[in-house]
XYZ file of C-alpha atoms in Angstrom:
733
model
C 105.643 107.830 -25.502
C 103.530 105.316 -23.519
C 104.262 101.677 -24.110
C 101.626 99.929 -26.247
C 99.864 97.219 -24.170
C 100.418 93.619 -25.105
C 97.232 92.431 -26.880
C 97.657 88.870 -25.568
C 97.821 90.203 -21.953
C 94.719 92.236 -22.597
C 92.776 89.159 -23.732
C 93.918 87.168 -20.739
C 93.005 89.972 -18.334
C 89.379 90.028 -19.782
C 88.742 86.539 -18.429
C 86.917 83.575 -20.043
C 83.959 84.672 -22.157
C 82.466 81.360 -23.323
C 79.846 80.161 -20.900
C 80.414 76.586 -19.750
C 77.721 74.017 -20.564
C 77.285 70.429 -19.394
C 77.840 67.576 -21.817
C 74.922 67.013 -24.268
C 73.715 63.853 -22.539
C 73.716 65.659 -19.162
C 71.605 68.494 -20.689
C 68.950 65.990 -21.657
C 69.151 64.262 -18.274
C 68.633 67.560 -16.407
C 65.752 68.597 -18.536
C 64.034 65.209 -18.235
C 64.706 65.009 -14.519
C 63.010 68.371 -14.040
C 59.992 67.264 -16.033
C 60.393 69.729 -18.933
C 59.772 68.975 -22.576
C 62.040 70.169 -25.346
C 59.116 72.401 -26.582
C 58.941 74.147 -23.142
C 62.664 74.818 -23.128
C 62.508 76.060 -26.678
C 59.668 78.429 -25.891
C 61.555 79.876 -22.904
C 64.696 80.489 -24.947
C 62.841 81.680 -28.087
C 64.225 78.910 -30.306
C 62.716 75.869 -31.973
C 62.365 72.486 -30.459
C 64.629 71.168 -33.234
C 67.297 73.497 -31.948
C 67.021 72.128 -28.393
C 67.127 68.627 -29.759
C 70.375 69.470 -31.597
C 71.918 70.848 -28.359
C 71.013 67.698 -26.427
C 72.405 65.367 -29.088
C 75.621 67.285 -29.614
C 74.888 68.179 -33.230
C 74.947 71.940 -32.532
C 75.821 74.426 -29.726
C 74.008 77.588 -28.578
C 75.793 80.877 -29.036
C 75.879 84.375 -27.462
C 73.038 85.457 -25.173
C 71.093 82.264 -25.920
C 74.071 80.215 -24.651
C 74.168 82.191 -21.400
C 70.411 81.833 -20.910
C 70.607 78.090 -21.546
C 73.487 77.724 -19.126
C 71.500 79.660 -16.473
C 68.548 77.334 -16.942
C 70.598 74.153 -16.678
C 72.483 75.509 -13.649
C 69.180 76.331 -11.857
C 67.805 72.861 -12.658
C 70.965 71.193 -11.378
C 70.783 73.165 -8.138
C 67.164 72.219 -7.509
C 67.728 68.541 -8.329
C 70.923 68.319 -6.266
C 69.263 67.267 -2.979
C 67.600 64.391 -4.748
C 70.912 62.964 -5.887
C 72.221 60.177 -3.593
C 75.368 60.937 -1.574
C 78.526 59.528 -3.040
C 80.953 57.500 -0.907
C 84.546 58.492 -0.632
C 86.380 58.286 -3.915
C 83.144 57.386 -5.849
C 81.543 59.252 -8.711
C 77.997 60.595 -8.039
C 75.250 58.161 -9.028
C 73.305 59.603 -11.936
C 70.299 58.480 -13.902
C 71.218 56.897 -17.192
C 71.384 59.299 -20.124
C 68.800 58.945 -22.870
C 70.031 56.996 -25.893
C 71.431 59.089 -28.703
C 69.261 59.967 -31.696
C 69.338 57.245 -34.344
C 71.556 58.079 -37.327
C 69.807 59.353 -40.410
C 69.001 56.503 -42.776
C 71.268 56.128 -45.743
C 69.531 57.119 -48.985
C 68.524 54.063 -50.957
C 67.286 53.439 -54.404
C 63.689 54.561 -54.670
C 61.168 51.812 -55.453
C 59.358 52.057 -58.753
C 55.932 53.705 -58.390
C 53.453 55.245 -60.764
C 53.643 58.506 -58.828
C 56.714 60.719 -59.097
C 59.499 60.096 -56.612
C 60.236 63.352 -54.862
C 62.370 64.537 -51.942
C 62.758 66.831 -48.991
C 65.789 68.853 -47.725
C 68.049 66.951 -45.354
C 68.097 69.481 -42.518
C 65.303 71.867 -41.578
C 65.959 75.560 -41.168
C 64.913 77.048 -37.839
C 61.133 77.533 -37.395
C 59.756 80.136 -35.094
C 58.064 78.402 -32.169
C 55.972 79.884 -29.435
C 53.838 78.779 -26.567
C 50.466 77.370 -27.352
C 47.674 80.008 -27.059
C 45.052 79.588 -24.376
C 42.110 77.374 -25.152
C 39.319 79.111 -27.010
C 35.700 78.841 -25.806
C 36.835 76.698 -22.892
C 37.823 73.796 -25.068
C 39.899 71.274 -23.078
C 43.523 70.853 -24.047
C 45.983 68.095 -23.278
C 49.232 68.780 -21.465
C 51.969 69.647 -23.911
C 53.837 66.452 -23.160
C 50.802 64.101 -23.627
C 51.479 62.725 -27.103
C 55.236 62.696 -26.916
C 55.549 59.657 -24.617
C 55.035 57.062 -27.363
C 56.993 58.854 -30.077
C 60.614 57.745 -30.693
C 63.501 60.076 -30.372
C 63.019 62.704 -33.096
C 64.938 62.336 -36.295
C 66.898 65.622 -36.806
C 65.316 65.998 -40.193
C 61.842 65.726 -38.680
C 62.343 67.219 -35.248
C 58.880 68.765 -35.124
C 56.908 65.595 -35.750
C 55.088 64.149 -38.764
C 52.469 66.827 -39.359
C 50.984 70.242 -38.572
C 47.444 71.600 -38.422
C 47.320 75.140 -39.791
C 44.767 77.796 -38.784
C 43.915 81.098 -40.372
C 46.280 83.033 -38.145
C 49.399 81.241 -39.371
C 49.580 79.007 -36.297
C 50.847 75.506 -37.192
C 49.984 73.078 -34.426
C 52.343 70.090 -34.211
C 52.463 67.011 -31.956
C 53.638 67.532 -28.419
C 51.934 70.926 -27.974
C 54.433 72.662 -30.255
C 53.066 75.650 -32.191
C 55.063 77.027 -35.149
C 54.611 80.345 -36.918
C 53.873 79.780 -40.585
C 54.267 82.988 -42.629
C 53.017 81.499 -45.910
C 50.223 83.368 -47.688
C 49.831 81.016 -50.652
C 50.208 77.330 -51.382
C 53.683 77.427 -53.040
C 55.024 79.327 -50.041
C 53.405 76.795 -47.714
C 55.077 73.939 -49.528
C 58.447 75.643 -49.313
C 57.959 76.249 -45.606
C 56.859 72.657 -44.944
C 59.994 71.285 -46.608
C 62.324 73.795 -45.062
C 61.544 75.715 -41.916
C 58.854 73.458 -40.490
C 61.069 70.333 -39.877
C 58.115 67.940 -40.161
C 57.844 64.515 -41.633
C 58.414 60.972 -40.403
C 61.242 58.427 -40.873
C 60.716 55.339 -42.953
C 59.168 52.213 -41.383
C 61.575 49.939 -43.233
C 65.176 50.525 -44.097
C 64.380 49.969 -47.754
C 61.375 52.244 -47.811
C 61.041 56.011 -47.943
C 60.356 58.658 -45.388
C 56.776 59.896 -44.991
C 56.151 63.265 -46.614
C 55.227 66.245 -44.388
C 51.491 66.545 -43.858
C 49.855 69.958 -43.544
C 46.228 69.897 -42.488
C 44.322 73.015 -43.519
C 41.404 74.223 -41.416
C 38.682 76.206 -43.092
C 40.209 79.556 -42.096
C 43.639 78.437 -43.332
C 42.194 77.283 -46.647
C 40.545 80.698 -47.150
C 43.753 82.515 -46.195
C 45.630 80.509 -48.875
C 43.125 81.294 -51.560
C 41.159 78.032 -51.536
C 37.308 77.993 -51.717
C 35.302 76.946 -48.666
C 33.918 73.965 -50.631
C 34.547 72.271 -53.963
C 32.075 72.998 -56.772
C 33.162 69.776 -58.573
C 31.464 67.264 -56.227
C 32.048 64.390 -58.591
C 35.672 64.849 -59.477
C 36.497 66.433 -56.105
C 39.201 68.709 -57.416
C 39.883 72.351 -58.145
C 39.345 73.434 -61.785
C 42.630 73.463 -63.692
C 42.280 77.163 -64.337
C 41.849 78.081 -60.614
C 44.335 80.686 -59.457
C 45.881 78.333 -56.848
C 46.706 75.779 -59.595
C 48.268 78.597 -61.615
C 50.343 79.653 -58.578
C 51.576 76.129 -58.200
C 52.564 75.789 -61.810
C 54.247 79.245 -61.889
C 56.478 78.191 -58.889
C 57.419 75.047 -60.796
C 55.662 72.673 -58.415
C 53.566 69.818 -59.753
C 50.333 68.112 -58.655
C 49.692 64.406 -59.099
C 47.122 63.357 -61.700
C 44.485 63.421 -59.021
C 44.755 67.189 -59.048
C 44.074 69.550 -56.087
C 41.413 67.745 -54.088
C 40.740 66.973 -50.359
C 44.095 65.137 -50.272
C 46.587 66.956 -52.572
C 50.247 65.934 -53.135
C 52.557 68.632 -54.394
C 56.063 67.772 -55.528
C 59.166 68.474 -57.536
C 61.543 65.893 -58.969
C 63.899 64.247 -56.494
C 67.033 66.187 -55.657
C 70.173 64.372 -54.571
C 68.140 61.299 -53.816
C 65.688 63.070 -51.536
C 61.991 63.652 -52.022
C 60.544 67.101 -52.361
C 56.919 66.342 -51.666
C 54.203 67.711 -49.329
C 50.778 66.236 -48.543
C 47.889 68.646 -47.887
C 44.584 67.669 -46.253
C 41.769 70.207 -46.637
C 39.294 69.856 -43.844
C 36.422 71.882 -45.307
C 36.520 69.546 -48.290
C 35.893 66.477 -46.108
C 39.445 65.185 -46.059
C 38.660 63.482 -42.734
C 35.319 61.780 -43.468
C 32.978 61.051 -40.619
C 33.105 57.296 -41.114
C 36.845 56.946 -40.961
C 37.542 59.807 -38.513
C 34.277 60.359 -36.487
C 34.260 63.808 -34.938
C 37.972 64.517 -35.764
C 37.277 67.349 -38.275
C 35.511 69.440 -35.643
C 38.311 69.225 -32.995
C 40.349 72.321 -32.173
C 43.603 72.442 -34.120
C 45.809 71.417 -31.173
C 43.566 68.446 -30.366
C 43.422 67.419 -33.979
C 47.219 67.500 -34.201
C 47.319 65.200 -31.194
C 44.807 62.794 -32.731
C 46.473 62.648 -36.158
C 49.917 62.507 -34.542
C 48.908 59.513 -32.480
C 47.641 57.726 -35.588
C 50.895 58.617 -37.366
C 52.973 57.227 -34.536
C 50.981 53.963 -34.207
C 50.062 53.380 -37.854
C 51.371 55.785 -40.557
C 51.170 59.400 -41.372
C 47.798 59.896 -43.053
C 48.168 60.245 -46.771
C 44.527 60.010 -47.967
C 41.451 58.162 -46.744
C 41.951 55.459 -44.180
C 41.719 52.912 -46.994
C 44.573 54.641 -48.914
C 46.611 54.811 -45.645
C 45.984 51.088 -45.064
C 47.344 50.243 -48.465
C 50.321 52.648 -48.143
C 51.130 50.980 -44.845
C 51.572 47.638 -46.639
C 54.133 49.173 -49.003
C 55.861 51.102 -46.204
C 56.431 47.933 -44.199
C 57.242 45.793 -47.236
C 58.949 48.026 -49.845
C 59.099 46.491 -53.313
C 62.719 47.343 -54.036
C 66.086 47.852 -52.369
C 69.541 48.984 -53.499
C 71.678 46.098 -54.816
C 75.354 46.442 -55.630
C 76.619 44.842 -58.871
C 79.819 43.029 -57.891
C 81.165 43.293 -61.414
C 80.777 46.983 -61.893
C 80.517 48.202 -58.298
C 77.424 50.285 -59.201
C 74.135 50.298 -57.293
C 70.813 49.333 -58.908
C 67.252 48.725 -57.784
C 66.524 45.098 -56.899
C 63.460 43.295 -55.454
C 62.949 42.833 -51.714
C 62.351 39.179 -50.794
C 58.883 38.681 -49.393
C 57.457 41.813 -50.943
C 55.091 42.427 -53.846
C 57.687 43.663 -56.311
C 55.778 44.253 -59.524
C 52.210 44.597 -60.809
C 50.783 41.335 -62.162
C 47.494 40.531 -63.862
C 45.047 38.372 -61.923
C 43.831 34.977 -62.970
C 40.601 35.210 -65.058
C 38.332 34.058 -62.223
C 39.945 36.551 -59.795
C 39.479 39.617 -62.063
C 36.474 41.957 -61.660
C 34.137 42.305 -64.619
C 35.831 45.586 -65.846
C 39.302 44.052 -66.146
C 40.894 43.557 -69.621
C 41.465 39.872 -68.806
C 37.706 39.390 -68.564
C 37.015 41.551 -71.623
C 39.277 39.218 -73.631
C 37.233 36.181 -72.620
C 33.613 37.308 -72.473
C 31.457 39.769 -74.411
C 30.430 42.970 -72.670
C 27.489 42.464 -70.311
C 28.132 38.766 -69.896
C 26.936 37.559 -66.464
C 29.679 35.292 -65.113
C 28.521 32.125 -63.309
C 30.239 30.595 -60.181
C 32.398 28.398 -62.418
C 33.669 31.536 -64.127
C 34.381 34.016 -61.303
C 35.368 33.701 -57.659
C 32.870 35.090 -55.110
C 34.757 35.292 -51.797
C 32.799 37.877 -49.805
C 31.794 38.260 -46.174
C 28.679 36.553 -44.873
C 25.278 38.192 -45.030
C 22.834 35.485 -43.955
C 19.643 35.078 -41.990
C 17.946 31.869 -40.949
C 14.567 30.903 -42.399
C 12.167 31.850 -39.560
C 10.317 28.628 -40.232
C 13.393 26.768 -38.945
C 13.296 28.374 -35.441
C 12.751 25.618 -32.899
C 10.126 25.760 -30.112
C 12.930 26.081 -27.558
C 14.369 29.115 -29.419
C 10.939 30.782 -29.720
C 10.577 30.457 -25.920
C 13.693 32.556 -25.341
C 13.394 36.287 -24.532
C 16.326 37.993 -26.110
C 18.415 38.329 -29.298
C 22.050 38.890 -28.331
C 24.573 40.084 -30.830
C 28.354 39.621 -30.556
C 31.025 40.914 -32.882
C 34.521 39.679 -33.702
C 37.201 42.322 -33.056
C 38.971 43.312 -36.333
C 38.086 39.994 -38.002
C 39.920 40.827 -41.214
C 43.042 41.773 -39.285
C 42.954 38.482 -37.356
C 42.543 36.673 -40.719
C 45.714 38.303 -42.114
C 47.912 36.839 -39.373
C 50.414 34.284 -40.847
C 48.263 34.011 -44.026
C 50.378 32.822 -46.965
C 49.548 34.797 -50.046
C 50.961 34.767 -53.579
C 53.851 37.107 -54.382
C 54.060 36.515 -58.136
C 51.994 35.648 -61.182
C 49.376 32.890 -61.176
C 50.143 29.558 -62.838
C 47.321 27.505 -64.432
C 47.076 23.802 -63.661
C 44.502 21.140 -64.514
C 43.321 18.215 -62.272
C 45.676 19.330 -59.473
C 46.090 17.782 -56.060
C 44.904 20.306 -53.498
C 47.631 21.835 -51.254
C 46.350 24.025 -48.434
C 49.760 25.730 -48.223
C 49.606 26.866 -51.834
C 47.765 30.210 -52.321
C 45.513 30.401 -55.331
C 42.010 29.921 -56.734
C 40.508 26.414 -57.226
C 37.601 25.221 -59.340
C 35.958 22.496 -57.241
C 32.493 21.043 -56.474
C 31.623 21.519 -52.829
C 27.917 20.909 -53.218
C 28.194 17.408 -51.700
C 28.878 18.890 -48.203
C 25.441 18.914 -46.504
C 25.023 21.384 -43.649
C 22.458 21.610 -40.878
C 19.795 23.882 -42.500
C 19.851 26.099 -39.401
C 23.421 26.998 -40.210
C 24.842 29.007 -43.198
C 27.013 27.269 -45.712
C 30.597 28.487 -45.275
C 31.167 28.405 -49.016
C 28.901 31.220 -50.204
C 28.358 34.773 -48.972
C 24.574 34.337 -48.664
C 25.008 31.051 -46.790
C 23.237 28.961 -49.514
C 24.468 25.542 -50.441
C 26.603 25.473 -53.619
C 24.895 23.870 -56.660
C 27.935 22.698 -58.604
C 31.561 23.529 -59.342
C 32.705 27.033 -58.387
C 35.889 28.948 -57.845
C 37.201 29.333 -54.275
C 40.253 30.690 -52.587
C 42.643 28.301 -50.856
C 41.325 28.971 -47.300
C 37.800 27.999 -48.304
C 38.854 24.707 -49.968
C 41.111 23.916 -46.972
C 38.135 24.366 -44.634
C 36.044 22.025 -46.830
C 38.674 19.335 -46.415
C 38.696 20.028 -42.646
C 34.909 19.485 -42.413
C 35.052 16.321 -44.455
C 37.887 14.832 -42.356
C 36.650 16.155 -38.955
C 33.025 15.003 -39.321
C 33.638 11.952 -41.479
C 31.484 13.226 -44.305
C 31.022 10.793 -47.260
C 32.343 13.322 -49.801
C 35.319 13.187 -52.156
C 36.811 16.536 -53.006
C 38.821 16.799 -56.173
C 39.745 20.153 -57.870
C 39.038 20.419 -61.591
C 41.581 23.161 -62.280
C 43.356 25.885 -60.414
C 45.388 29.073 -60.706
C 48.102 28.805 -58.074
C 51.028 30.935 -57.040
C 54.192 28.884 -56.320
C 55.969 32.036 -55.048
C 54.278 32.939 -51.789
C 54.819 34.078 -48.223
C 53.149 35.857 -45.240
C 53.254 39.266 -46.912
C 50.723 40.829 -44.548
C 52.481 39.821 -41.296
C 54.164 43.184 -40.573
C 50.926 44.984 -41.487
C 48.979 42.761 -39.105
C 51.413 43.239 -36.266
C 51.541 47.018 -36.527
C 47.799 47.423 -36.741
C 47.108 44.869 -34.038
C 49.525 46.651 -31.748
C 47.940 50.019 -32.567
C 44.471 48.594 -31.880
C 45.431 47.118 -28.498
C 47.336 50.259 -27.433
C 44.419 52.496 -28.281
C 41.886 50.260 -26.574
C 44.140 50.274 -23.473
C 44.160 54.078 -23.709
C 40.396 53.940 -23.567
C 40.445 51.737 -20.490
C 40.010 48.330 -22.172
C 43.063 46.232 -21.474
C 43.957 42.605 -22.102
C 44.126 41.765 -18.396
C 40.444 42.484 -17.681
C 38.169 39.621 -16.706
C 34.978 39.183 -18.702
C 32.767 41.210 -16.353
C 35.237 44.048 -16.231
C 35.709 43.887 -19.986
C 31.951 44.260 -20.639
C 31.783 47.153 -18.181
C 34.740 48.910 -19.767
C 33.222 48.479 -23.248
C 30.001 50.192 -22.201
C 31.409 53.692 -22.379
C 34.940 53.355 -23.719
C 34.249 55.583 -26.701
C 32.767 58.343 -24.506
C 35.757 58.480 -22.176
C 38.066 60.167 -24.679
C 36.667 61.387 -28.059
C 40.176 61.857 -29.495
C 41.254 58.319 -28.783
C 37.858 57.047 -29.982
C 38.547 58.741 -33.312
C 41.959 57.073 -33.504
C 40.305 53.689 -32.768
C 37.696 54.189 -35.509
C 40.471 55.184 -37.934
C 42.518 52.097 -37.141
C 39.504 49.811 -37.705
C 38.662 51.609 -40.877
C 42.279 51.281 -42.017
C 42.041 47.516 -41.740
C 38.853 47.093 -43.733
C 39.661 49.826 -46.245
C 43.172 48.579 -46.827
C 41.871 45.096 -47.607
C 39.231 46.563 -49.893
C 41.770 48.651 -51.825
C 43.523 45.410 -52.925
C 40.749 45.204 -55.504
C 40.065 48.875 -56.291
C 37.585 49.240 -59.088
C 37.827 51.916 -61.818
C 36.609 55.404 -60.924
C 35.330 58.304 -62.984
C 32.686 58.731 -65.644
C 35.347 58.673 -68.448
C 36.233 55.031 -67.840
C 35.224 52.399 -70.409
C 34.916 48.686 -69.527
C 37.905 46.661 -70.819
C 40.360 49.565 -70.398
C 43.132 49.473 -67.813
C 42.790 51.920 -64.912
C 45.555 53.519 -62.811
C 45.255 51.161 -59.786
C 46.358 48.210 -61.978
C 49.851 49.676 -62.086
C 50.326 49.048 -58.359
C 52.029 45.868 -57.093
C 49.393 45.989 -54.332
C 46.477 45.649 -56.737
C 45.888 42.057 -55.755
C 42.263 40.843 -55.703
C 43.477 37.338 -54.932
C 44.966 38.503 -51.603
C 41.687 40.289 -50.755
C 39.777 37.080 -51.526
C 42.085 35.042 -49.327
C 41.728 37.400 -46.294
C 37.944 37.551 -46.610
C 37.660 33.768 -47.094
C 39.823 33.228 -44.004
C 37.676 35.532 -41.862
C 34.503 33.827 -43.115
C 35.674 30.286 -42.358
C 37.108 31.402 -39.029
C 33.630 32.637 -38.032
C 31.980 29.401 -39.303
C 34.502 27.256 -37.362
C 33.600 29.061 -34.132
C 29.874 28.615 -34.852
C 30.325 24.841 -35.194
C 32.419 24.620 -32.015
C 29.901 26.755 -30.137
C 27.097 24.487 -31.247
C 29.061 21.322 -30.361
C 29.882 22.703 -26.889
C 26.210 23.469 -26.122
C 24.404 20.304 -27.327
C 23.874 17.314 -25.040
C 25.464 14.746 -27.345
C 28.086 14.930 -30.091
C 26.781 14.850 -33.691
C 26.765 11.427 -35.319
C 29.657 10.630 -37.694
C 28.999 11.420 -41.284
C 26.501 14.284 -40.627
C 26.822 17.940 -39.905
C 23.631 18.202 -37.832
C 23.069 19.378 -34.252
C 20.450 18.751 -31.562
C 17.656 21.217 -30.831
C 19.402 22.332 -27.605
C 22.513 23.437 -29.503
C 23.268 27.170 -29.643
C 22.865 28.080 -33.309
C 22.771 31.585 -34.921
C 19.761 33.260 -36.433
C 21.748 35.917 -38.340
C 25.277 36.604 -39.579
C 26.749 39.732 -41.066
C 30.476 39.735 -41.788
C 32.044 39.648 -38.317
C 28.752 39.953 -36.321
C 26.461 37.094 -35.230
C 23.102 36.992 -33.398
C 21.889 34.234 -31.074
C 18.682 33.799 -29.107
C 19.074 33.617 -25.304
C 17.200 33.606 -22.017
C 19.571 36.315 -20.739
C 20.436 39.740 -22.181
C 24.121 39.233 -21.362
C 26.633 37.359 -23.528
C 28.150 36.020 -20.284
C 25.162 33.702 -19.916
C 25.146 32.836 -23.647
C 28.598 31.593 -24.552
C 29.509 28.015 -23.707
C 31.881 27.061 -20.896
C 33.728 24.045 -19.619
C 32.848 22.383 -16.355
C 35.405 24.543 -14.501
C 33.820 27.793 -15.860
C 36.373 28.555 -18.565
C 35.320 29.524 -22.144
C 34.854 26.439 -24.269
C 37.928 25.793 -26.447
C 37.513 27.009 -29.974
C 34.198 28.824 -29.308
C 33.597 32.553 -29.100
C 35.481 34.208 -26.282
C 35.032 37.712 -24.790
C 38.090 39.937 -24.901
C 39.825 42.858 -26.486
C 42.407 41.136 -28.753
C 41.817 40.732 -32.490
C 39.734 37.563 -33.130
C 38.031 37.694 -29.743
C 34.479 39.035 -29.402
C 32.631 41.923 -27.788
C 28.951 42.511 -27.035
C 27.296 44.191 -29.988
C 23.816 44.666 -28.518
C 20.687 42.989 -27.138
C 17.104 43.301 -28.377
C 13.808 41.543 -27.525
C 13.066 38.279 -29.306
C 10.000 39.769 -31.044
C 12.158 42.511 -32.556
C 14.485 39.940 -34.146
C 11.560 37.709 -35.259
C 9.897 40.610 -37.028
C 13.090 41.429 -38.977
C 13.492 37.801 -39.973
C 9.885 37.748 -41.235
C 10.580 40.826 -43.336
C 13.777 39.344 -44.775
C 16.025 41.807 -42.921
C 19.224 40.967 -41.097
C 19.068 41.523 -37.275
C 22.897 41.526 -37.148
C 22.899 44.769 -39.145
C 20.674 46.679 -36.712
C 21.180 45.148 -33.249
C 23.671 47.806 -32.239
C 21.322 50.432 -30.840
C 19.290 50.246 -34.055
C 22.098 51.709 -36.223
C 23.427 50.053 -39.443
C 26.535 48.082 -38.331
C 28.012 48.340 -41.830
C 27.560 52.127 -41.975
C 29.194 52.337 -38.549
C 32.239 50.384 -39.845
C 31.681 47.371 -37.613
């Protein structure tokens, strides 16, 4: 009888079967050194990019035939890169490029901040999604290299390895950032939500340790919407939502998902209650329903899906994952950067509870009576319905809309040939920088001493400050001189004191009463920094950088929006985010069912703060006026006499003002010959200065003098139309 072979010897004789792989950091180094993206490696091995990211971070290992193929790829790369490696001396280790830093650890779940909308969650680890190479461009449409948008993105969070969003077409192709295309098998909305939270691996990590991660965003093209059972357009043009009895709403309810009170509209949020401290929530944007409106996202809705994914992904990386209009995203960004609550441990019991975050807006508060809009319950309790509030009853801090009386044009001005318009870059954003705003409830005081460091609203008479009639008053939106006591935000009153002291005006300023906020701080600082960085980065991408001289800056601005339509759309969205976000701080009631005096949903937000909006707008308005005065002082032959705010006829004074735009008359069509300079050719200190940074100015347009004079005679504002004849406000300038 033959001897039975030893099974151990048999295994040893079969040789090693597990293919050797380099260490995880070396895998990433080899791929990066060869110029490959994770998406390209994933496509070659028929896996997802998330899987490749897991191999390179050491969180997972390939198996079977995939492991062998991966080893073959890395071995081939190493062989081709070997000649480029420097020779090692005797007894020395080979010199290698530093390995990429490891992926950041997943944030520890924290107590969710209180919010009127349900707190929901997403699974902690995505299941594999099927990825494939991007299809060829259709109709010759240009496409970016697959690696184009990945350069500025941080190392992917394992939970969100495929980026913050996906654009879905009618064939089930989900286009993500970085050129990645996933296969989405969903045929209805509930299945799409399940896929987005599970297989897709999309979303974005929180911007603050106490905040929450951004929900996955799925953008539906028209063909995708039809495939999922949605109509090509909404019949309800007023409510902008699907009827409650629509089959899609029934499918959502049957699958035990829930819509927010806004219903299924252009921006729909679908959720389930939080599970194990994690959100289960997906945001949908329906393109055929104008989710990306032309003003906030010019031209974006018509881009091919891959290009649109790049544009939205760039905005998500620089600002925030879109979650509604640019105004909604601007407001959400404030909360994402300054969350209202954080987890706090009770030392007595050892339990965790939700506590306020210092420096944040932690709870909703009612405004002071003069700060509240007419519909607010605070106003309804004081005045009968239909009462017209006077300046001593309501604050009116709005942007300037002023034109000079054409009868006040001097002979020297009428002899000039051109009207030249300039525009302050992101004026409201510049105004938010280091601006102290109230964090808590207002406190009423009578006969107070003014304190410029104390945010609030002040009842004070500024009518005694007499201004050169060729200049607008800085205290009213229309530029007219105040006629008596009125309510103003702190920045306006501080500027009044600055004028009185700086020009020696014979005026005594004494507040009558005030609503002040002792608890205050620079709440908008992180918001300002992130948006300012996003603005400068996008402008640099369009060829307008901070190191350009004035001539090069004007040349670059001539066609910067035409050089890259995608980046131009991102730029427009950033600018719209600034203005819209500030506007949302005083969101008015919406819907035909509202009745004056009732509370509306926006009042439940800690960020419903009309006083902060007033402070930002007031700061932007007085910043503009300050530059007007310094420009006039730098261009006249002699300084103004003490005690008067008048200027000589040779001073450069505006003929029109609209928010952050101003028009001057000039002998030259170029702003280079208009703006004042010192004797050594530098821009005059404190005056307008050409440049790309927030607060600096750009050329808005030039028109003939007769064009501007005709508009003034008709009572129209040249600053509104000087940009190629288009409405500057409608264009978002």
